[in-house]
Each structure stands twice: as C-alpha cells, then as structure tokens.
Short mmCIF file of C-alpha atoms and ligand atoms in Angstrom, two decimals:
data_model
loop_
_atom_site.label_atom_id
_atom_site.label_comp_id
_atom_site.label_asym_id
_atom_site.label_seq_id
_atom_site.Cartn_x
_atom_site.Cartn_y
_atom_site.Cartn_z
CA MET A 1 7.00 -10.61 1.96
CA MET A 2 5.82 -8.88 5.13
CA GLY A 3 3.48 -5.88 5.04
CA HIS A 4 6.08 -3.92 6.95
CA THR A 5 8.63 -4.38 4.14
CA HIS A 6 6.14 -3.34 1.46
CA VAL A 7 5.08 -0.20 3.36
CA LEU A 8 8.63 0.97 3.99
CA SER A 9 9.79 0.25 0.43
CA GLY A 10 6.83 2.26 -0.96
CA ALA A 11 7.82 5.23 1.20
CA VAL A 12 11.50 4.96 0.24
CA ALA A 13 10.65 4.67 -3.49
CA PHE A 14 8.46 7.77 -3.39
CA LEU A 15 11.05 9.85 -1.52
CA ALA A 16 13.73 8.68 -3.93
CA VAL A 17 11.82 10.05 -6.94
CA ALA A 18 10.22 13.06 -5.18
CA GLY A 19 13.23 15.28 -6.00
CA PRO A 20 13.34 14.67 -9.78
CA LEU A 21 9.52 14.56 -9.94
CA SER A 22 9.32 17.97 -8.27
CA GLU A 23 12.05 19.42 -10.46
CA HIS A 24 10.88 18.19 -13.87
CA VAL A 25 7.17 17.31 -13.70
CA LEU A 26 5.18 18.49 -10.72
CA PRO A 27 6.53 21.04 -8.20
CA LEU A 28 6.01 19.59 -4.72
CA GLY A 29 5.92 21.51 -1.45
CA PRO A 30 6.87 19.82 1.84
CA ALA A 31 3.21 19.00 2.64
CA ALA A 32 2.72 17.34 -0.76
CA VAL A 33 5.92 15.30 -0.24
CA ALA A 34 4.64 14.16 3.17
CA VAL A 35 1.21 13.18 1.77
CA GLY A 36 2.84 11.50 -1.23
CA THR A 37 5.15 9.45 1.01
CA LEU A 38 2.27 8.29 3.18
CA VAL A 39 0.07 7.45 0.18
CA ALA A 40 2.87 5.58 -1.62
CA ALA A 41 3.54 3.59 1.56
CA GLY A 42 -0.12 2.54 1.64
CA ALA A 43 -0.36 1.98 -2.12
CA ALA A 44 2.49 -0.51 -1.69
CA MET A 45 -0.08 -2.67 0.14
CA LEU A 46 -2.85 -2.36 -2.47
CA PRO A 47 -1.94 -5.35 -4.69
CA ASP A 48 -2.48 -7.65 -1.70
CA LEU A 49 -6.14 -6.62 -1.54
CA ASP A 50 -6.51 -9.93 -3.39
CA HIS A 51 -5.60 -11.88 -0.24
CA HIS A 52 -8.61 -12.69 1.93
CA ASN A 53 -6.64 -13.44 5.10
CA GLY A 54 -3.60 -11.18 5.06
CA THR A 55 -2.69 -8.04 6.99
CA ILE A 56 -4.83 -5.93 4.68
CA ALA A 57 -7.92 -8.11 4.98
CA ASN A 58 -7.95 -7.44 8.72
CA ALA A 59 -6.95 -3.76 8.58
CA PHE A 60 -10.49 -2.36 8.74
CA GLY A 61 -12.22 -5.40 10.27
CA PRO A 62 -15.26 -6.62 8.32
CA ILE A 63 -15.04 -3.69 5.83
CA SER A 64 -11.61 -4.74 4.52
CA ARG A 65 -12.46 -8.46 4.57
CA LEU A 66 -15.44 -7.79 2.31
CA LEU A 67 -13.31 -5.56 0.05
CA CYS A 68 -10.61 -8.25 -0.21
CA ARG A 69 -13.13 -10.93 -1.14
CA LEU A 70 -14.50 -8.64 -3.84
CA VAL A 71 -11.05 -7.79 -5.27
CA ALA A 72 -9.97 -11.47 -5.15
CA ALA A 73 -13.12 -12.50 -7.04
CA LEU A 74 -12.60 -9.79 -9.69
CA SER A 75 -8.86 -10.34 -10.13
CA GLY A 76 -8.74 -14.14 -10.13
CA GLY A 77 -7.25 -14.75 -6.67
CA HIS A 78 -3.97 -14.05 -4.89
CA ARG A 79 -1.06 -12.85 -7.07
CA HIS A 80 -3.07 -12.74 -10.26
CA GLY A 81 -4.77 -9.64 -11.76
CA THR A 82 -3.73 -7.15 -9.07
CA HIS A 83 -0.11 -8.27 -9.45
CA SER A 84 0.15 -7.19 -13.09
CA LEU A 85 0.70 -3.97 -15.03
CA ILE A 86 -3.03 -3.97 -15.81
CA GLY A 87 -3.75 -3.99 -12.07
CA ALA A 88 -1.34 -1.05 -11.60
CA ALA A 89 -3.05 0.82 -14.45
CA VAL A 90 -6.53 0.19 -13.01
CA PHE A 91 -5.61 1.52 -9.56
CA THR A 92 -3.74 4.53 -11.00
CA GLY A 93 -6.75 5.22 -13.25
CA LEU A 94 -9.05 5.11 -10.24
CA ALA A 95 -6.71 7.53 -8.44
CA LEU A 96 -6.77 9.90 -11.44
CA TYR A 97 -10.55 9.79 -11.47
CA ALA A 98 -10.57 10.43 -7.72
CA GLY A 99 -8.49 13.55 -8.41
CA ARG A 100 -11.66 15.21 -9.73
CA ASP A 101 -13.82 14.56 -6.73
CA ARG A 102 -12.97 15.41 -3.13
CA TRP A 103 -15.06 12.55 -1.74
CA ALA A 104 -13.56 9.92 -4.03
CA PHE A 105 -10.20 11.39 -3.08
CA THR A 106 -11.10 10.99 0.60
CA VAL A 107 -11.82 7.29 0.05
CA ALA A 108 -8.53 6.75 -1.85
CA LEU A 109 -6.56 8.52 0.88
CA TRP A 110 -8.45 6.63 3.57
CA LEU A 111 -7.56 3.28 2.06
CA CYS A 112 -3.89 4.11 1.46
CA MET A 113 -3.20 5.81 4.78
CA GLY A 114 -5.13 3.21 6.77
CA LEU A 115 -3.23 0.37 5.08
CA ALA A 116 0.14 2.10 5.54
CA VAL A 117 -0.39 2.44 9.28
CA ARG A 118 -1.79 -1.08 9.60
CA GLY A 119 1.08 -2.55 7.60
CA LEU A 120 3.53 -1.33 10.25
CA TRP A 121 1.74 -3.14 13.06
CA ARG A 122 2.25 -6.75 13.91
CA ARG A 123 0.53 -9.13 11.54
CA PRO A 124 -2.68 -10.42 13.20
CA LYS A 125 -3.13 -14.15 13.77
CA ASN A 126 -5.25 -15.89 11.17
CA ARG A 127 -8.72 -16.72 12.35
CA PRO A 128 -10.06 -19.79 10.59
CA ASN A 129 -13.44 -19.57 12.30
CA GLY A 130 -13.86 -15.94 11.19
CA ARG A 131 -15.90 -15.00 14.26
CA PHE A 132 -16.36 -11.31 15.07
CA ASP A 133 -14.07 -10.35 17.97
CA TYR A 134 -12.18 -7.44 19.55
CA ARG A 135 -9.78 -7.25 16.59
CA ASP A 136 -12.71 -6.41 14.36
CA ILE A 137 -13.70 -3.60 16.70
CA ALA A 138 -10.09 -2.33 16.68
CA GLY A 139 -10.19 -2.50 12.87
CA LEU A 140 -13.40 -0.49 12.72
CA VAL A 141 -12.02 2.16 15.11
CA HIS A 142 -8.86 2.31 12.97
CA ALA A 143 -11.04 2.74 9.85
CA ALA A 144 -12.94 5.63 11.48
CA VAL A 145 -9.75 7.44 12.59
CA ALA A 146 -8.13 6.96 9.17
CA PHE A 147 -11.28 8.28 7.49
CA LEU A 148 -11.27 11.44 9.62
CA ALA A 149 -7.60 12.06 8.80
CA ALA A 150 -8.24 11.43 5.08
CA TYR A 151 -11.23 13.78 5.11
CA GLN A 152 -9.17 16.57 6.72
CA ILE A 153 -6.34 16.20 4.20
CA ALA A 154 -8.62 15.84 1.15
CA HIS A 155 -10.53 18.97 2.14
CA SER A 156 -7.44 21.03 3.04
CA SER A 157 -5.55 23.41 0.79
CA ILE A 158 -2.75 20.88 0.07
CA ASP A 159 -2.26 20.28 -3.64
CA LEU A 160 -3.24 16.64 -4.11
CA THR A 161 -2.19 16.17 -7.73
CA VAL A 162 0.68 14.16 -6.26
CA VAL A 163 -1.67 11.35 -5.16
CA PRO A 164 -2.02 9.43 -8.47
CA TRP A 165 1.78 9.56 -8.85
CA ALA A 166 2.23 8.26 -5.32
CA ILE A 167 -0.25 5.45 -5.95
CA ALA A 168 1.49 4.35 -9.16
CA ILE A 169 4.94 4.47 -7.51
CA GLY A 170 3.82 2.58 -4.38
CA TYR A 171 1.94 -0.02 -6.41
CA LEU A 172 4.87 -0.75 -8.73
CA THR A 173 7.19 -0.97 -5.73
CA HIS A 174 5.05 -3.79 -4.36
CA LEU A 175 5.18 -5.70 -7.66
CA THR A 176 8.97 -5.25 -7.78
CA GLY A 177 9.26 -6.46 -4.18
CA ASP A 178 7.19 -9.56 -4.89
CA SER A 179 9.34 -10.23 -7.99
CA LEU A 180 12.25 -10.84 -5.63
CA THR A 181 10.48 -13.81 -4.06
CA GLU A 182 10.16 -17.43 -5.11
CA GLN A 183 6.56 -17.12 -6.36
CA GLY A 184 7.31 -14.27 -8.79
CA VAL A 185 4.77 -11.89 -10.31
CA PRO A 186 2.65 -12.19 -13.51
CA TRP A 187 3.62 -8.67 -14.69
CA LEU A 188 2.04 -9.24 -18.09
CA GLY A 189 -1.13 -10.88 -16.72
CA PRO A 190 -3.53 -12.25 -17.83
CA ALA A 191 -0.58 -14.06 -19.50
CA PRO A 192 0.30 -16.67 -16.86
CA HIS A 193 4.11 -16.40 -16.91
CA ARG A 194 5.53 -15.25 -13.56
CA TYR A 195 8.60 -13.04 -13.66
CA ARG A 196 11.22 -13.32 -10.99
CA ILE A 197 14.23 -11.04 -10.56
CA ALA A 198 15.59 -13.13 -7.70
CA SER A 199 14.28 -15.87 -5.53
CA ILE A 200 15.02 -14.66 -2.08
CA ASP A 201 13.33 -16.56 0.67
CA THR A 202 13.80 -13.70 3.09
CA GLY A 203 12.09 -15.38 6.03
CA LYS A 204 10.71 -13.47 8.96
CA ALA A 205 14.00 -13.10 10.89
CA VAL A 206 15.97 -11.73 7.92
CA GLU A 207 13.18 -9.32 7.06
CA THR A 208 12.76 -8.16 10.65
CA TRP A 209 16.46 -7.74 11.45
CA VAL A 210 18.02 -6.87 8.10
CA VAL A 211 15.52 -5.70 5.47
CA VAL A 212 13.31 -3.53 7.68
CA PRO A 213 16.21 -1.69 9.44
CA ALA A 214 17.84 -1.16 6.02
CA LEU A 215 14.59 0.34 4.74
CA TYR A 216 14.33 2.65 7.75
CA ALA A 217 17.90 3.79 7.06
CA GLY A 218 16.96 4.30 3.40
CA LEU A 219 13.90 6.29 4.44
CA ILE A 220 15.98 8.63 6.61
CA ALA A 221 18.65 8.96 3.91
CA THR A 222 16.20 9.75 1.10
CA ALA A 223 14.23 12.17 3.32
CA PHE A 224 17.51 13.93 4.17
CA LEU A 225 18.58 14.10 0.51
CA THR A 226 15.15 15.38 -0.56
CA TYR A 227 15.21 18.24 1.93
CA SER A 228 18.89 19.14 1.92
CA ASN A 229 18.87 20.54 -1.61
ZN1 ZN B 1 1.80 -9.17 -3.20
#
C-alpha cells in the first residue's frame, strides 16, 4: 500500500471519530482537531518504520534510515512486531509518556508530522548503493523544518492531550489498511498467523486514481461534518 494512502486514511479516520471523541471523552477545540488530524496522518506511517528502504526510511535522510534499521532489528523485520496490537500499544504508550514532557512531545510530533508530509510526496527511487546524495540533504532540511514546527506546536498553548489518541487511531488505521492486502497483518504477533480482511492487489494505478481521490473526498466530507455541527 502506498504511503499516500496510509497518510490520507489516518487523517480520515481521526476526523471521523473526532466528533464523538470530543463529545464523550475529550473536548477538542479546532486547533486540537487540526493537530490530531496531522498527527494521526503521520502515525498511519509509523508501523512501516520497520522497512529499511521505504518512503519513511528516506523521509529524514540518514536519521530515518538509522531509525528504521533500529526498529526493524527490534521488531523482527518488515510486517512483524510493529504490525501487531503489541506494536500499537508500545507506540501509544510512548505517546502517553511523551505527554508528560514537552521535549519528548516535540520528538513525537516531529516524527508524525514529518512522516505525514513526506508520505504525500512521490515515493523516492530505491538506492541500492546507499550513497549520500542530494535526497539525503533534502531529507535533513525536511527534518529541520518539521522539528521547528513540532517545537512551536509542543510549546504553544494548544491542549495536546489529543496526541496519544491520534497516534493510536492513526496506527490502527495502518494495520487495518495492510489487512486489506495479500500479505495480511500478524495482529496477534508474536503469534505468526496473518489476518486478512480482503486481498486487494490495489496496484499503483488503482490507488492513484481511485483510492487516493476517494480518501480526499472522505477527508473533505468528514472535515465538513465535524465542523458543521
Ligand atoms: Zn505496513
């Protein structure tokens, strides 16, 4: 599944639950909804931190490649530990912990927002030789800009208690999305069985011309519904 699809579905999922969440659990102002949408969009990329050569690995140049290698080593490789409920619990737990510390919060926001923006760009070409080039410099500049934005938000007066919710929602949206593909997802990992809701081989053209426009439409519709009542 393309990064683009994951990012948009994370945003749509958050907006879809923002109304009931705000009404019954955690009152959300417009700024908190905006931050939550952005964070959920980025959190919908987090499970693929276990992929050493994907969109995420190249998002922040050498920083993200190192991070991906580390996560892959800890989680057992692509579509293993991070693609399970335990992986979702670990990342949500980290986000809860980050809720107590503005700097840890800055890092969590940095990662999510940076990945959300990167996920919407074109997927970079794989580089088997791994040599440092201009894309790494672009990644590092992107990392610096995302960090500044995250710092500003984390140190503003916006109530950030929404962030762990957004991370959990975005993360689970990714696992659900991957469950629609042939490979399936080991939801109950470390148990090896992979669960599959469907086995759609979306393909790039279908995703680009059908799924992504549908998600944009969903994003506009849910944003409209959230704000019109
Ligand atoms: Zn995945």
